mmCIF file of C-alpha atoms in Angstrom:
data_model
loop_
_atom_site.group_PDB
_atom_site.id
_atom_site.type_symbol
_atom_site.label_atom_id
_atom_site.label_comp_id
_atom_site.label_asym_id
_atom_site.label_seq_id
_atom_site.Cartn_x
_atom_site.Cartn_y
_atom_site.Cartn_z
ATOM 1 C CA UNK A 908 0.000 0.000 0.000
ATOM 2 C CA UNK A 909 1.889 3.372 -1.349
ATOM 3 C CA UNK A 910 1.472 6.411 1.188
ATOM 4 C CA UNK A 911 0.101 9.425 -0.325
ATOM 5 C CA UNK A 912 3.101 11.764 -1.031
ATOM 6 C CA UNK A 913 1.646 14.818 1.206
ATOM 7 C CA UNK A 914 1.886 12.626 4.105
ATOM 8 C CA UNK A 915 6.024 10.797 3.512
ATOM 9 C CA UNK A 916 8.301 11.835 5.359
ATOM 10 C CA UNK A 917 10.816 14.154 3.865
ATOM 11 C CA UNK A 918 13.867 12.370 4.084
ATOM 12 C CA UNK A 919 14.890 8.739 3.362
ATOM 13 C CA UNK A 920 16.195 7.722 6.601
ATOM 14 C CA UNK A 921 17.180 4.533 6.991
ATOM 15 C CA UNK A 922 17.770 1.804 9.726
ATOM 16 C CA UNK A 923 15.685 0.617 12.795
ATOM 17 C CA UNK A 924 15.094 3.883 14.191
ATOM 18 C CA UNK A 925 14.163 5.397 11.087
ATOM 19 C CA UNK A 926 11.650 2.684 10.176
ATOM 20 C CA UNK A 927 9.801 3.639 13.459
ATOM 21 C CA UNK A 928 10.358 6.972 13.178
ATOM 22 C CA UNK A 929 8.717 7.025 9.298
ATOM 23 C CA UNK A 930 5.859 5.387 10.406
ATOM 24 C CA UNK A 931 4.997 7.223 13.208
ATOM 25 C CA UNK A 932 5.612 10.223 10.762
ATOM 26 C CA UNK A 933 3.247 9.094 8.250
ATOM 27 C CA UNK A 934 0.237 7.629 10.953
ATOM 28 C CA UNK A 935 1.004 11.771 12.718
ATOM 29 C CA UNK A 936 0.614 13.829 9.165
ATOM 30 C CA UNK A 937 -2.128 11.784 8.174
ATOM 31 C CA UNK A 938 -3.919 12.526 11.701
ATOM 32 C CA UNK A 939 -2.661 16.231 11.415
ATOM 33 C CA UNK A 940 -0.653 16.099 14.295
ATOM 34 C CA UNK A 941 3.044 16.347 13.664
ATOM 35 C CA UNK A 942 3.790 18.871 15.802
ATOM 36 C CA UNK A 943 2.068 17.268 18.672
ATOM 37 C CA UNK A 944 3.842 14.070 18.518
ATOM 38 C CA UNK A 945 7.164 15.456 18.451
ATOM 39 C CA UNK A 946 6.501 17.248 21.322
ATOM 40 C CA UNK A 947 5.093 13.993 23.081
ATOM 41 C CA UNK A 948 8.579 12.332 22.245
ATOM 42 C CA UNK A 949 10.830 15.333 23.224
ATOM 43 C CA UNK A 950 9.139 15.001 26.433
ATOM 44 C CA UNK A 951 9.420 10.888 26.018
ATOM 45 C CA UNK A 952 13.055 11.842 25.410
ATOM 46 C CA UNK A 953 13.260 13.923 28.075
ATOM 47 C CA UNK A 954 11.467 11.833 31.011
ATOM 48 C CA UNK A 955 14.135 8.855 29.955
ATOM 49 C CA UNK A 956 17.181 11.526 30.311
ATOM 50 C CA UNK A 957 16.485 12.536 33.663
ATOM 51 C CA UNK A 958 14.661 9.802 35.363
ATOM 52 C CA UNK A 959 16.972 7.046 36.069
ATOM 53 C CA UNK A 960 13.150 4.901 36.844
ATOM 54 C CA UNK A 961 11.846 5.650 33.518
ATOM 55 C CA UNK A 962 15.177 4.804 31.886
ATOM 56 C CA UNK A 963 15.708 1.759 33.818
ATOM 57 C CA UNK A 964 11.745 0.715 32.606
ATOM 58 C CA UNK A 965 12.947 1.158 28.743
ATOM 59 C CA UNK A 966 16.125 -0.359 29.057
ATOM 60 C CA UNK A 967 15.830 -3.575 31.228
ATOM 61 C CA UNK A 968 15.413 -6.767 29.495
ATOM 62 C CA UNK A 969 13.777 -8.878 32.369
ATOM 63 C CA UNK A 970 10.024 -6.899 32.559
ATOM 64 C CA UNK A 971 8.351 -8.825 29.912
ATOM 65 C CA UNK A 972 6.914 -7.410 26.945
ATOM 66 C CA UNK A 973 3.438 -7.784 28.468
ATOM 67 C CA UNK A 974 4.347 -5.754 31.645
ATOM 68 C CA UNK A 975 6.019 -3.525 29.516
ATOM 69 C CA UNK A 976 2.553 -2.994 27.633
ATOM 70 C CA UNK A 977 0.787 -2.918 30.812
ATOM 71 C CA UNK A 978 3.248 -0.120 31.960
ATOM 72 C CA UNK A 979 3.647 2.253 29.494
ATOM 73 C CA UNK A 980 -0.428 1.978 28.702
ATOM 74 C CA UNK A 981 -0.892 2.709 32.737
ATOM 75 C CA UNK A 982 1.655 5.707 31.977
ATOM 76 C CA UNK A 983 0.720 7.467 28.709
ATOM 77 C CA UNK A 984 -2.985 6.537 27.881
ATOM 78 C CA UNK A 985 -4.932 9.891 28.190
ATOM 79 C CA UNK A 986 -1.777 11.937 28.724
ATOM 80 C CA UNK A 987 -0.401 11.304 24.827
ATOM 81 C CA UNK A 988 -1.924 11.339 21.359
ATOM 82 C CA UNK A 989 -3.085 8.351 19.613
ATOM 83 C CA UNK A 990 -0.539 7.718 17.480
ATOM 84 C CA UNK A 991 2.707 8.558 20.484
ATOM 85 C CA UNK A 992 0.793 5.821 22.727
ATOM 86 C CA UNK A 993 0.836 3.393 19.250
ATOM 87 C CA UNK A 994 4.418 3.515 18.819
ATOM 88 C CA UNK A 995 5.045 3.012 22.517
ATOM 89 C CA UNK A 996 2.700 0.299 22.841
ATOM 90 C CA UNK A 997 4.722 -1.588 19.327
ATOM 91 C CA UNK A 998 8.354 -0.580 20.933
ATOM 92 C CA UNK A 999 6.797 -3.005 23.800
ATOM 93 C CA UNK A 1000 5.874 -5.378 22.158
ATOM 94 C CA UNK A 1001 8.668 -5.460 20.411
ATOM 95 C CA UNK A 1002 11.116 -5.450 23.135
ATOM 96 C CA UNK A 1003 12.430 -2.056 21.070
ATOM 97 C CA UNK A 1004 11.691 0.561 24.094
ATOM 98 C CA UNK A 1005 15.097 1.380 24.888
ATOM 99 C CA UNK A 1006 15.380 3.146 21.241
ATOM 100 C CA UNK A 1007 12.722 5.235 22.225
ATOM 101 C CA UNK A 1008 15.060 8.622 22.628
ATOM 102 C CA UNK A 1009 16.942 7.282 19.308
ATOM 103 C CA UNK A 1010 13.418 7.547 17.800
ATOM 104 C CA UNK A 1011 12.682 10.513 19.029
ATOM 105 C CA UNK A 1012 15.628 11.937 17.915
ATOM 106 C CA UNK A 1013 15.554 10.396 14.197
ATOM 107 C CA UNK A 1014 11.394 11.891 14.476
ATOM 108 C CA UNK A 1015 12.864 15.453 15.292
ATOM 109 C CA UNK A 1016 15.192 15.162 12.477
ATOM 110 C CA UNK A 1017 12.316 14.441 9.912
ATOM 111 C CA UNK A 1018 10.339 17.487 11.349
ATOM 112 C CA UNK A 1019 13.539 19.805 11.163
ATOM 113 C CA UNK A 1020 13.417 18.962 7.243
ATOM 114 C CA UNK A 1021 9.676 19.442 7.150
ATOM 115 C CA UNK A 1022 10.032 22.629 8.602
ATOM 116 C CA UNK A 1023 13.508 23.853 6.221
ATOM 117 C CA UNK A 1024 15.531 23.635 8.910
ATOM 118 C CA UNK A 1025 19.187 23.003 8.885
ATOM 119 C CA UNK A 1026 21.539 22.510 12.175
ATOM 120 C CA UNK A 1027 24.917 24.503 11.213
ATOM 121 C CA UNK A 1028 27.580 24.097 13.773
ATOM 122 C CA UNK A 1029 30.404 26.652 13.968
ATOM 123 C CA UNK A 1030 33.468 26.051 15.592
ATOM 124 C CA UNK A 1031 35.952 28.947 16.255
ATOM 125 C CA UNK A 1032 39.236 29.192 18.828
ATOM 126 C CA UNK A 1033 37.270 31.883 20.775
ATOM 127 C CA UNK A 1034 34.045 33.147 21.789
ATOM 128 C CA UNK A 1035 32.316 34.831 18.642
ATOM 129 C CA UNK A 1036 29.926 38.325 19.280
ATOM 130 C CA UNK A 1037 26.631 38.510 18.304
ATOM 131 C CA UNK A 1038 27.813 41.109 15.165
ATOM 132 C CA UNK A 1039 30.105 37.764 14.064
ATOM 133 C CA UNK A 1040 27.440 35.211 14.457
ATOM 134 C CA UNK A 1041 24.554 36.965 12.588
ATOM 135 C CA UNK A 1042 26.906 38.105 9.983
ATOM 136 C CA UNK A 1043 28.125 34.045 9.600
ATOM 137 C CA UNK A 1044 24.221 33.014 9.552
ATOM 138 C CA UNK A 1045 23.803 35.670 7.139
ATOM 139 C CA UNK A 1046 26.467 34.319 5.104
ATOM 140 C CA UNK A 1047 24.661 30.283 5.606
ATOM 141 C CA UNK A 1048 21.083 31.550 4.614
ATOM 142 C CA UNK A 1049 22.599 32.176 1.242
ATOM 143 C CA UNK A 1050 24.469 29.303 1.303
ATOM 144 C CA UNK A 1051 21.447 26.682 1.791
ATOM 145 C CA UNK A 1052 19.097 28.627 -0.457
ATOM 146 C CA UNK A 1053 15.311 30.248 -0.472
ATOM 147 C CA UNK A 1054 13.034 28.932 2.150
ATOM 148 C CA UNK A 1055 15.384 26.766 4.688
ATOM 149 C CA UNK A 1056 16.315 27.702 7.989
ATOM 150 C CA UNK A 1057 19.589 28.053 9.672
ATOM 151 C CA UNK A 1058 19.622 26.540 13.130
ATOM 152 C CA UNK A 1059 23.129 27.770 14.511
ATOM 153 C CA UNK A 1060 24.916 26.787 17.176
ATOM 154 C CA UNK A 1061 28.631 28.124 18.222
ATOM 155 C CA UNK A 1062 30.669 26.246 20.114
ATOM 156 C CA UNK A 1063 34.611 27.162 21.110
ATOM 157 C CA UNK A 1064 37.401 25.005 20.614
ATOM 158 C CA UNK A 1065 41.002 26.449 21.603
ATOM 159 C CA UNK A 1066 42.579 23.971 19.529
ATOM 160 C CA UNK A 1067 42.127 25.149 16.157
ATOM 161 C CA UNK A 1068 43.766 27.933 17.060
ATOM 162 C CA UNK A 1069 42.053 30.550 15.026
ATOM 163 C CA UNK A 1070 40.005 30.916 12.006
ATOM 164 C CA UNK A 1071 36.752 28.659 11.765
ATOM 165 C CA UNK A 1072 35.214 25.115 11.454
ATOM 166 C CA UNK A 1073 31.790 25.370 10.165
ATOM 167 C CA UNK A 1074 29.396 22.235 9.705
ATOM 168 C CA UNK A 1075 26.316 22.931 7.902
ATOM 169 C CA UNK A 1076 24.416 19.426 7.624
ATOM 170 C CA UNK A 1077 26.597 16.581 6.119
ATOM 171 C CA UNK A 1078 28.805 19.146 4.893
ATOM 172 C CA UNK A 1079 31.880 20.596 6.625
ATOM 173 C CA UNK A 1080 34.241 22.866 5.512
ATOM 174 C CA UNK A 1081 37.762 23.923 7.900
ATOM 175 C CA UNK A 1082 38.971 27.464 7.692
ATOM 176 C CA UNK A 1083 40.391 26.934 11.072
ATOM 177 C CA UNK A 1084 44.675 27.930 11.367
ATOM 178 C CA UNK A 1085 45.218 24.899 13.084
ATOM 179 C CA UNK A 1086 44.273 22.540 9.440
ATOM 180 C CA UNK A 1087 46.310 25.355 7.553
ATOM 181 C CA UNK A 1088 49.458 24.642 9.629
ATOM 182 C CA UNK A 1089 48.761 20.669 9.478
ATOM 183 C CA UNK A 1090 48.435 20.921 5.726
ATOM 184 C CA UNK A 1091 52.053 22.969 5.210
ATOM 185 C CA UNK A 1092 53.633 20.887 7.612
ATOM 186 C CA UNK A 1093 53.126 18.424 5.572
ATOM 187 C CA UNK A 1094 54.023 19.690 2.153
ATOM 188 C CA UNK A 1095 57.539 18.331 1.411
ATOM 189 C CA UNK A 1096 59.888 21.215 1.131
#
């Protein structure tokens, strides 16, 4: 049965995670509720980060899938959507719960490229200003085109000495000092 193209998800992602993640895609844009679902698994996500309980309910292997069920129906039914309390209810019964944040995480990436978005990392030897950020995420949004997103983030890495390491998706690109010594040290003389 071939999924109507309004409602695949925007990139081919592949791999256990992604297969859940697709299909809870799919079952959420076809209810109209995308947005709700990835907030139900950012808080999933969440919950299993900071409670060592919850984490220890996903992750141990001797709670059979049946009290598994049981549990996380106890837990989410009438708190989550449909279609959130689905794909919990399958990662039970599948014995899959502990890739719950994986699947959340591989879900938030297929929103991101719903929405345009695209995570850029920069990297630079010190702390950039504000003038130097927006002036790089100027320089990005022409970069990536009409209609995407930049989502920056800056970190600081004292080891590249100066200059800048800039990610932008798959994509990386080292302007950094540090490469530019590497590289003539290198070059035979």
């Amino acid at each position: 049965m071939a999924t109507e193209v309004s409602h695949r998800p925007p990139l081919d992602l592949h791999g256990i995670h992604a297969r859940y993640a697709n299909a809870t895609y799919i079952a959420a844009s076809k209810g109209d509720m995308l947005d709700t679902v990835e907030n139900e698994l950012a808080g999933i996500k969440l919950t299993a980060t900071n409670s060592a309980a919850f984490r220890s309910f996903l992750e141990n292997p001797l709670i059979s899938r049946d009290d598994k069920e049981k549990g996380v129906e106890d837990m989410l039914k009438g708190k989550v959507s449909n279609v959130t309390l689905n794909l919990m209810m399958t990662l039970a019964g599948n014995a899959r719960l502990s890739e719950a944040p994986k699947i959340a995480d591989t879900y938030s990436q297929l929103m991101k490229a719903a929405r345009g978005e695209i995570e850029a990392t920069i990297i630079s030897a010190d702390a950039l200003t504000k003038a130097q950020v927006s002036a790089i995420e100027a320089a990005m949004k022409n970069q990536v085109g009409a209609g995407k997103k930049v989502i920056l983030s800056a970190e600081v890495d004292p080891s590249i000495l100066g200059g800048l390491q800039v990610q932008i998706g798959d994509q990386f690109l080292d302007l950094s000092v540090g490469s530019k010594i590497d590289s003539v040290s290198r070059t035979v003389v």
